[in-house]
Tab-separated table of C-alpha atoms and ligand atoms in Angstrom:
chain	number	residue	atom	x	y	z
A	96	MET	CA	79.161	24.129	-109.288
A	97	ARG	CA	81.832	23.502	-110.798
A	98	SER	CA	84.123	26.672	-110.909
A	99	TYR	CA	84.205	29.349	-108.820
A	100	LEU	CA	85.800	32.618	-110.393
A	101	PHE	CA	87.435	35.441	-108.503
A	102	VAL	CA	87.634	38.479	-109.656
A	103	PRO	CA	88.615	41.801	-107.852
A	104	GLY	CA	85.805	43.803	-106.382
A	105	ASP	CA	87.085	47.037	-107.369
A	106	SER	CA	87.456	46.189	-110.817
A	107	GLU	CA	84.801	47.045	-113.316
A	108	LYS	CA	86.726	46.133	-116.292
A	109	LYS	CA	87.221	42.693	-114.959
A	110	LEU	CA	83.729	41.887	-113.220
A	111	ASP	CA	82.002	43.065	-116.421
A	112	ARG	CA	84.523	40.507	-118.330
A	113	ALA	CA	83.957	37.745	-115.728
A	114	LEU	CA	80.147	37.396	-116.289
A	115	SER	CA	80.680	35.941	-119.461
A	116	ALA	CA	83.721	33.933	-118.872
A	117	GLY	CA	81.707	30.871	-118.235
A	118	ALA	CA	82.220	30.208	-114.418
A	119	ASP	CA	79.272	28.558	-112.723
A	120	ALA	CA	80.122	31.035	-109.700
A	121	LEU	CA	81.813	34.741	-109.119
A	122	ILE	CA	83.340	35.598	-106.306
A	123	VAL	CA	83.377	39.080	-106.288
A	124	ASP	CA	86.465	39.892	-103.700
A	125	LEU	CA	86.841	42.249	-101.307
A	126	GLU	CA	89.480	40.775	-99.074
A	127	ASP	CA	93.110	40.135	-100.534
A	128	SER	CA	92.923	41.449	-104.087
A	129	VAL	CA	91.938	44.661	-102.546
A	130	ALA	CA	94.193	46.980	-101.310
A	131	PRO	CA	94.131	48.384	-97.965
A	132	GLY	CA	93.405	52.009	-99.461
A	133	GLU	CA	90.918	50.916	-102.180
A	134	LYS	CA	88.348	48.831	-99.593
A	135	ALA	CA	85.537	51.543	-99.708
A	136	ARG	CA	85.582	52.019	-103.204
A	137	GLY	CA	85.901	48.042	-103.928
A	138	ARG	CA	82.225	48.405	-101.864
A	139	GLU	CA	80.644	51.076	-104.029
A	140	VAL	CA	82.057	49.284	-107.139
A	141	ALA	CA	81.140	45.395	-106.097
A	142	ALA	CA	77.482	47.032	-104.784
A	143	ALA	CA	77.069	48.500	-108.391
A	144	PHE	CA	77.896	45.186	-109.836
A	145	LEU	CA	75.605	43.195	-107.956
A	146	ALA	CA	72.646	45.664	-108.851
A	147	ARG	CA	73.610	45.722	-112.495
A	148	ALA	CA	74.284	41.928	-112.888
A	149	ALA	CA	71.241	40.460	-110.809
A	150	GLY	CA	68.789	40.512	-114.119
A	151	GLU	CA	71.035	39.373	-116.455
A	152	ALA	CA	69.997	35.703	-118.398
A	153	GLY	CA	71.947	33.026	-117.826
A	154	ARG	CA	74.454	34.830	-115.367
A	155	PRO	CA	76.926	33.012	-112.984
A	156	ARG	CA	76.087	32.541	-109.479
A	157	LEU	CA	77.517	35.902	-107.365
A	158	LEU	CA	79.369	35.110	-103.950
A	159	VAL	CA	81.362	37.867	-102.724
A	160	ARG	CA	84.495	37.256	-100.369
A	161	VAL	CA	84.056	39.990	-97.626
A	162	ASN	CA	87.235	40.153	-95.134
A	163	ALA	CA	87.964	37.919	-92.215
A	164	LEU	CA	85.609	38.225	-89.012
A	165	ASP	CA	88.359	39.375	-87.004
A	166	THR	CA	88.945	42.928	-88.972
A	167	ASP	CA	87.127	45.865	-88.692
A	168	LEU	CA	85.566	45.538	-92.462
A	169	ILE	CA	83.464	42.679	-92.612
A	170	GLY	CA	80.335	45.015	-91.021
A	171	ALA	CA	80.554	47.437	-94.024
A	172	ASP	CA	81.851	44.914	-96.671
A	173	LEU	CA	77.990	43.156	-95.829
A	174	ASP	CA	76.416	46.419	-95.318
A	175	ALA	CA	77.381	47.467	-98.701
A	176	VAL	CA	76.324	44.218	-100.246
A	177	MET	CA	73.653	42.643	-99.066
A	178	PRO	CA	71.262	44.925	-100.521
A	179	GLY	CA	72.646	43.630	-103.896
A	180	ALA	CA	71.134	40.077	-102.805
A	181	PRO	CA	74.228	38.148	-103.576
A	182	ASP	CA	73.748	33.969	-104.025
A	183	GLY	CA	76.192	34.104	-101.382
A	184	ILE	CA	79.142	35.258	-98.855
A	185	VAL	CA	82.346	33.657	-98.676
A	186	LEU	CA	83.929	33.819	-95.803
A	187	PRO	CA	88.487	33.771	-95.854
A	188	LYS	CA	90.293	32.592	-92.610
A	189	ALA	CA	87.719	30.435	-91.309
A	190	ALA	CA	88.179	29.405	-88.303
A	191	GLY	CA	85.733	26.820	-87.838
A	192	GLY	CA	81.982	26.599	-87.302
A	193	HIS	CA	81.755	29.084	-85.016
A	194	ASP	CA	83.045	31.372	-87.296
A	195	VAL	CA	80.399	30.206	-89.976
A	196	ALA	CA	77.639	30.288	-87.579
A	197	HIS	CA	78.738	33.837	-86.305
A	198	LEU	CA	78.368	35.305	-90.305
A	199	ALA	CA	75.252	33.640	-90.655
A	200	ALA	CA	74.110	35.736	-87.788
A	201	MET	CA	75.556	38.790	-89.259
A	202	ILE	CA	73.463	37.744	-92.836
A	203	ALA	CA	70.398	36.751	-90.974
A	204	VAL	CA	70.258	40.635	-89.521
A	205	ARG	CA	71.004	42.002	-92.984
A	206	GLU	CA	68.063	39.441	-95.016
A	207	ALA	CA	65.572	40.572	-92.400
A	208	GLU	CA	67.046	44.996	-92.784
A	209	TYR	CA	66.845	44.706	-96.754
A	210	GLY	CA	63.641	42.338	-96.936
A	211	LEU	CA	65.055	39.230	-98.546
A	212	ALA	CA	64.214	35.899	-98.088
A	213	ASP	CA	65.302	34.332	-94.378
A	214	GLY	CA	67.821	32.154	-94.991
A	215	GLY	CA	68.476	32.792	-99.007
A	216	THR	CA	71.872	33.837	-98.732
A	217	THR	CA	74.694	30.526	-98.933
A	218	ILE	CA	77.956	30.343	-96.865
A	219	LEU	CA	81.427	28.605	-98.451
A	220	ALA	CA	84.416	28.940	-96.364
A	221	ILE	CA	87.910	29.170	-96.893
A	222	ALA	CA	88.859	27.051	-94.096
A	223	THR	CA	92.617	26.486	-93.970
A	224	GLU	CA	93.921	29.866	-94.723
A	225	THR	CA	95.486	29.652	-90.863
A	226	ALA	CA	96.912	27.013	-88.389
A	227	LYS	CA	93.811	27.826	-85.747
A	228	GLY	CA	91.708	27.155	-89.195
A	229	ILE	CA	93.364	23.602	-89.984
A	230	PHE	CA	92.885	22.587	-86.119
A	231	ALA	CA	88.960	23.283	-86.796
A	232	LEU	CA	88.436	21.605	-90.066
A	233	GLY	CA	85.934	19.082	-87.989
A	234	THR	CA	83.700	21.411	-86.759
A	235	TYR	CA	81.859	22.171	-89.491
A	236	PRO	CA	78.843	20.088	-89.537
A	237	GLY	CA	75.926	21.726	-88.015
A	238	ALA	CA	77.532	24.785	-87.750
A	239	SER	CA	75.029	26.235	-90.147
A	240	HIS	CA	72.449	25.742	-92.905
A	241	ARG	CA	73.700	28.426	-95.579
A	242	LEU	CA	77.176	26.605	-95.061
A	243	ARG	CA	77.296	24.818	-98.521
A	244	GLY	CA	81.171	24.191	-99.173
A	245	LEU	CA	84.789	24.009	-98.223
A	246	ALA	CA	87.667	25.553	-99.851
A	247	TRP	CA	91.104	25.239	-98.921
A	248	GLY	CA	94.034	27.291	-99.863
A	249	GLY	CA	98.212	26.805	-99.751
A	250	GLU	CA	98.708	30.870	-100.018
A	251	ASP	CA	98.029	32.211	-96.538
A	252	LEU	CA	98.144	29.011	-94.727
A	253	SER	CA	102.270	29.520	-96.177
A	254	ALA	CA	102.387	33.062	-94.909
A	255	ASP	CA	100.706	31.782	-91.372
A	256	ILE	CA	103.117	29.186	-90.595
A	257	GLY	CA	105.851	30.789	-91.853
A	258	ALA	CA	107.175	28.717	-94.947
A	259	GLU	CA	109.248	29.654	-97.548
A	260	ALA	CA	106.868	28.098	-100.095
A	261	ASN	CA	104.595	25.244	-100.478
A	262	ARG	CA	105.619	23.479	-103.699
A	263	ASP	CA	108.725	21.457	-104.128
A	264	GLU	CA	111.310	21.982	-106.532
A	265	ALA	CA	108.901	19.951	-108.853
A	266	GLY	CA	106.138	21.982	-108.366
A	267	ALA	CA	104.304	19.252	-105.958
A	268	TYR	CA	102.680	20.952	-102.806
A	269	THR	CA	104.798	19.801	-99.890
A	270	GLU	CA	103.085	18.094	-97.058
A	271	PRO	CA	101.793	20.794	-94.762
A	272	TYR	CA	99.660	21.690	-97.851
A	273	ARG	CA	98.819	18.261	-98.433
A	274	LEU	CA	97.559	17.461	-95.214
A	275	ALA	CA	95.232	21.089	-95.463
A	276	ARG	CA	93.757	19.519	-98.532
A	277	SER	CA	93.274	15.844	-97.070
A	278	LEU	CA	91.478	17.597	-94.139
A	279	THR	CA	89.118	20.386	-96.139
A	280	LEU	CA	87.893	16.577	-97.704
A	281	PHE	CA	87.064	15.063	-94.974
A	282	GLY	CA	86.251	18.325	-92.953
A	283	ALA	CA	83.570	18.613	-96.077
A	284	ALA	CA	82.161	15.010	-96.095
A	285	ALA	CA	81.789	14.758	-92.364
A	286	ALA	CA	79.553	18.710	-92.894
A	287	GLU	CA	77.993	16.510	-96.033
A	288	ILE	CA	79.005	19.747	-98.411
A	289	ASP	CA	80.891	20.160	-101.307
A	290	ALA	CA	85.210	20.118	-100.875
A	291	ILE	CA	86.382	22.771	-103.321
A	292	ASP	CA	90.136	22.700	-104.671
A	293	SER	CA	92.337	25.582	-104.362
A	294	VAL	CA	93.494	27.703	-106.461
A	295	TYR	CA	96.069	27.653	-109.062
A	296	THR	CA	98.194	30.328	-109.301
A	297	ALA	CA	100.283	29.819	-112.369
A	298	PHE	CA	97.271	30.923	-114.632
A	299	ARG	CA	98.750	30.803	-118.136
A	300	ASP	CA	99.929	26.603	-117.338
A	301	THR	CA	96.671	25.399	-118.307
A	302	ASP	CA	98.306	21.763	-118.617
A	303	GLY	CA	99.251	22.353	-114.975
A	304	LEU	CA	95.741	23.454	-113.589
A	305	ALA	CA	93.847	20.627	-115.657
A	306	ALA	CA	96.063	17.974	-114.125
A	307	GLU	CA	95.613	19.414	-110.704
A	308	CYS	CA	91.549	19.218	-111.546
A	309	ARG	CA	92.208	15.297	-112.198
A	310	ALA	CA	93.851	15.043	-109.257
A	311	ALA	CA	91.185	16.730	-106.932
A	312	ARG	CA	88.353	15.229	-109.035
A	313	ARG	CA	89.793	12.085	-108.067
A	314	ASP	CA	90.151	12.468	-104.668
A	315	GLY	CA	86.337	14.062	-103.891
A	316	PHE	CA	86.308	17.444	-104.941
A	317	VAL	CA	83.778	18.766	-106.564
A	318	ALA	CA	84.626	21.939	-107.965
A	319	LYS	CA	87.682	24.680	-108.095
A	320	LEU	CA	88.579	27.973	-107.470
A	321	ALA	CA	89.740	29.994	-110.662
A	322	ILE	CA	91.580	33.156	-110.496
A	323	HIS	CA	91.676	33.936	-114.947
A	324	PRO	CA	88.914	33.773	-117.187
A	325	ALA	CA	91.073	31.289	-119.189
A	326	GLN	CA	91.434	28.520	-116.054
A	327	VAL	CA	87.244	28.205	-116.510
A	328	PRO	CA	86.699	26.055	-119.281
A	329	VAL	CA	89.924	23.482	-117.895
A	330	ILE	CA	88.096	23.503	-114.649
A	331	ASN	CA	84.338	23.112	-115.959
A	332	ALA	CA	85.291	19.967	-118.604
A	333	ALA	CA	87.409	18.676	-115.480
A	334	PHE	CA	84.514	18.369	-113.119
A	335	THR	CA	81.825	17.342	-115.420
A	336	PRO	CA	81.265	13.598	-115.410
A	337	SER	CA	81.577	12.214	-118.950
A	338	PRO	CA	79.155	10.407	-121.071
A	339	GLU	CA	80.487	7.328	-120.214
A	340	GLU	CA	80.390	8.101	-116.415
A	341	VAL	CA	76.837	8.960	-116.259
A	342	ALA	CA	75.681	5.604	-118.566
A	343	ARG	CA	77.960	4.454	-115.780
A	344	ALA	CA	76.563	5.683	-112.587
A	345	ARG	CA	72.779	5.056	-114.187
A	346	ALA	CA	73.639	0.989	-114.735
A	347	ILE	CA	74.332	0.909	-110.731
A	348	VAL	CA	71.424	3.369	-109.922
A	349	ASP	CA	69.632	0.719	-112.280
A	350	ALA	CA	70.649	-2.426	-111.154
A	351	PHE	CA	69.785	-1.468	-107.371
A	352	ALA	CA	66.486	-0.217	-108.483
A	353	ALA	CA	65.644	-3.591	-110.326
A	354	ASP	CA	66.738	-5.678	-107.019
A	355	PRO	CA	65.565	-3.326	-103.694
A	356	GLY	CA	66.212	-5.863	-101.933
A	357	ALA	CA	70.075	-6.967	-103.080
A	358	GLY	CA	72.765	-5.352	-101.102
A	359	VAL	CA	75.436	-6.070	-103.847
A	360	VAL	CA	74.974	-6.651	-107.657
A	361	ALA	CA	77.661	-7.630	-110.143
A	362	ILE	CA	77.725	-5.471	-113.000
A	363	GLU	CA	80.675	-6.413	-116.110
A	364	GLY	CA	82.405	-8.862	-113.806
A	365	GLU	CA	82.810	-5.948	-110.479
A	366	MET	CA	81.405	-6.260	-107.536
A	367	ILE	CA	79.224	-3.633	-106.752
A	368	ASP	CA	77.953	-2.124	-103.535
A	369	MET	CA	76.388	0.230	-101.259
A	370	PRO	CA	79.426	2.585	-101.375
A	371	HIS	CA	79.045	2.254	-105.277
A	372	LEU	CA	75.968	3.664	-105.605
A	373	LYS	CA	76.791	6.409	-102.862
A	374	ARG	CA	79.252	7.472	-105.038
A	375	ALA	CA	76.895	6.781	-108.761
A	376	ARG	CA	74.303	9.243	-107.207
A	377	ARG	CA	76.779	11.730	-106.740
A	378	VAL	CA	77.464	11.502	-110.051
A	379	LEU	CA	74.266	11.886	-111.536
A	380	ALA	CA	73.226	14.931	-109.073
A	381	ARG	CA	76.676	16.343	-110.895
A	382	ALA	CA	75.634	15.771	-114.244
A	383	GLY	CA	72.070	17.007	-113.215
B	503	LIG	N1	88.237	37.958	-113.653
B	503	LIG	C1	87.756	38.546	-115.204
B	503	LIG	N2	88.509	39.209	-115.933
B	503	LIG	C2	89.760	38.453	-115.777
B	503	LIG	C3	90.134	38.115	-114.377
B	503	LIG	C4	89.631	37.503	-113.680
B	503	LIG	N3	89.843	37.000	-112.077
B	503	LIG	N4	92.024	38.132	-115.033
B	503	LIG	C5	91.993	38.717	-116.099
B	503	LIG	N5	90.718	39.354	-116.088
B	503	LIG	C6	90.540	39.861	-117.916
B	503	LIG	C7	91.906	41.211	-117.515
B	503	LIG	O1	91.438	42.345	-117.525
B	503	LIG	C8	91.978	41.016	-119.233
B	503	LIG	O2	91.139	41.670	-119.797
B	503	LIG	P1	90.963	42.948	-121.072
B	503	LIG	O3	91.823	41.607	-122.232
B	503	LIG	O4	89.687	43.281	-121.729
B	503	LIG	O5	92.790	43.643	-120.631
B	503	LIG	C9	92.462	40.084	-119.725
B	503	LIG	O6	91.387	38.538	-119.203
B	503	LIG	C10	93.020	38.598	-119.733
B	503	LIG	O7	94.240	39.225	-118.689
B	503	LIG	P2	95.770	38.439	-118.590
B	503	LIG	O8	96.337	40.148	-119.391
B	503	LIG	O9	96.295	37.621	-119.225
B	503	LIG	O10	96.081	38.731	-116.868
B	503	LIG	P3	95.907	39.842	-116.300
B	503	LIG	O11	97.599	40.565	-116.006
B	503	LIG	O12	95.650	41.117	-116.102
B	503	LIG	O13	95.757	39.335	-114.914
B	503	LIG	C11	95.851	38.733	-112.726
B	503	LIG	C12	96.273	38.626	-113.390
B	503	LIG	C13	96.039	37.420	-111.699
B	503	LIG	C14	95.680	40.197	-111.717
B	503	LIG	C15	94.232	38.446	-112.644
B	503	LIG	O14	94.217	37.022	-113.284
B	503	LIG	C16	93.440	38.514	-111.659
B	503	LIG	O15	92.990	39.953	-111.199
B	503	LIG	N6	93.155	37.337	-111.183
B	503	LIG	C17	92.207	37.318	-109.888
B	503	LIG	C18	93.212	37.684	-108.061
B	503	LIG	C19	92.278	37.664	-107.553
B	503	LIG	O16	91.194	37.910	-107.815
B	503	LIG	N7	92.719	36.830	-106.420
B	503	LIG	C20	91.599	36.911	-105.309
B	503	LIG	C21	91.923	35.155	-104.986
B	503	LIG	S1	93.369	34.434	-104.885
B	504	LIG	MG1	94.289	35.522	-99.230
């Protein structure tokens, strides 16, 4: 999973278009991109889309972002979309492992009600949208076997803390958002799940997006959220290991396999030990 494309859940046109955008996953959104007065219609459109898209050959994974746990909308959201057997549910404004466990229980009830495989629906949490969420980033380990990733976001967080902006004059994230981003990496690694980078809202600026993808990958993110189809190829390219990286990872894994007792080996004049082996295995897993 490299790219997750958000699609407003009440837009039939965008939903259909998104299917061929090349994203690894779509996030059919019932939350912020659907206006309060459109929530009921959004659920119907999203449910019809899931039914229509489920059988498409080579389709992306289909996730649904429901409204937050502290709204009175999430129950009806799940009732509407779970019969369509989405691959996963995205939880906005998550404030820790307790929220994920709560959502997992709500999903489990619907899986039973609608005859779906027990435990088949995954969860992805957007974990930095509130100040409370920031303090809970270390609480995801063991929350639920459904939890596959933590994503961070700086837009709702700036609203929550009353900031005027989340980037400086040069376009770089300011300190509070850099902290949120870093803690997401640590929180995801601690829970042994994917760290997913935030959206890049200037969707016409593909150079800026590519630079942000490179920085994300360098730091340990394995995927990025997208809001526009044009962002998908940039993200996919950035998060696909290059043939050179795959070859190097393969060489590291092979070197240790050839010498099972070794704790350290030398490859092309560089010391390679256990952290490198761990990283190499990850590269190979990502390369499929
Ligand atoms: N998914 C699928 N299709 C999309 C899309 C998306 N996220 N964003 C744009 N498109 C489609 C447009 O409908 C348009 O289709 P058309 O050529 O058939 O008319 C085409 O791509 C080109 O779009 P463009 O004109 O460049 O952008 P726009 O002004 O129509 O839309 C946004 C801009 C930001 C409103 C739109 O990209 C969007 O809705 N993004 C998702 C927002 C969201 O879900 N936010 C929640 C998470 S932060
Ligand atoms: Mg939001």
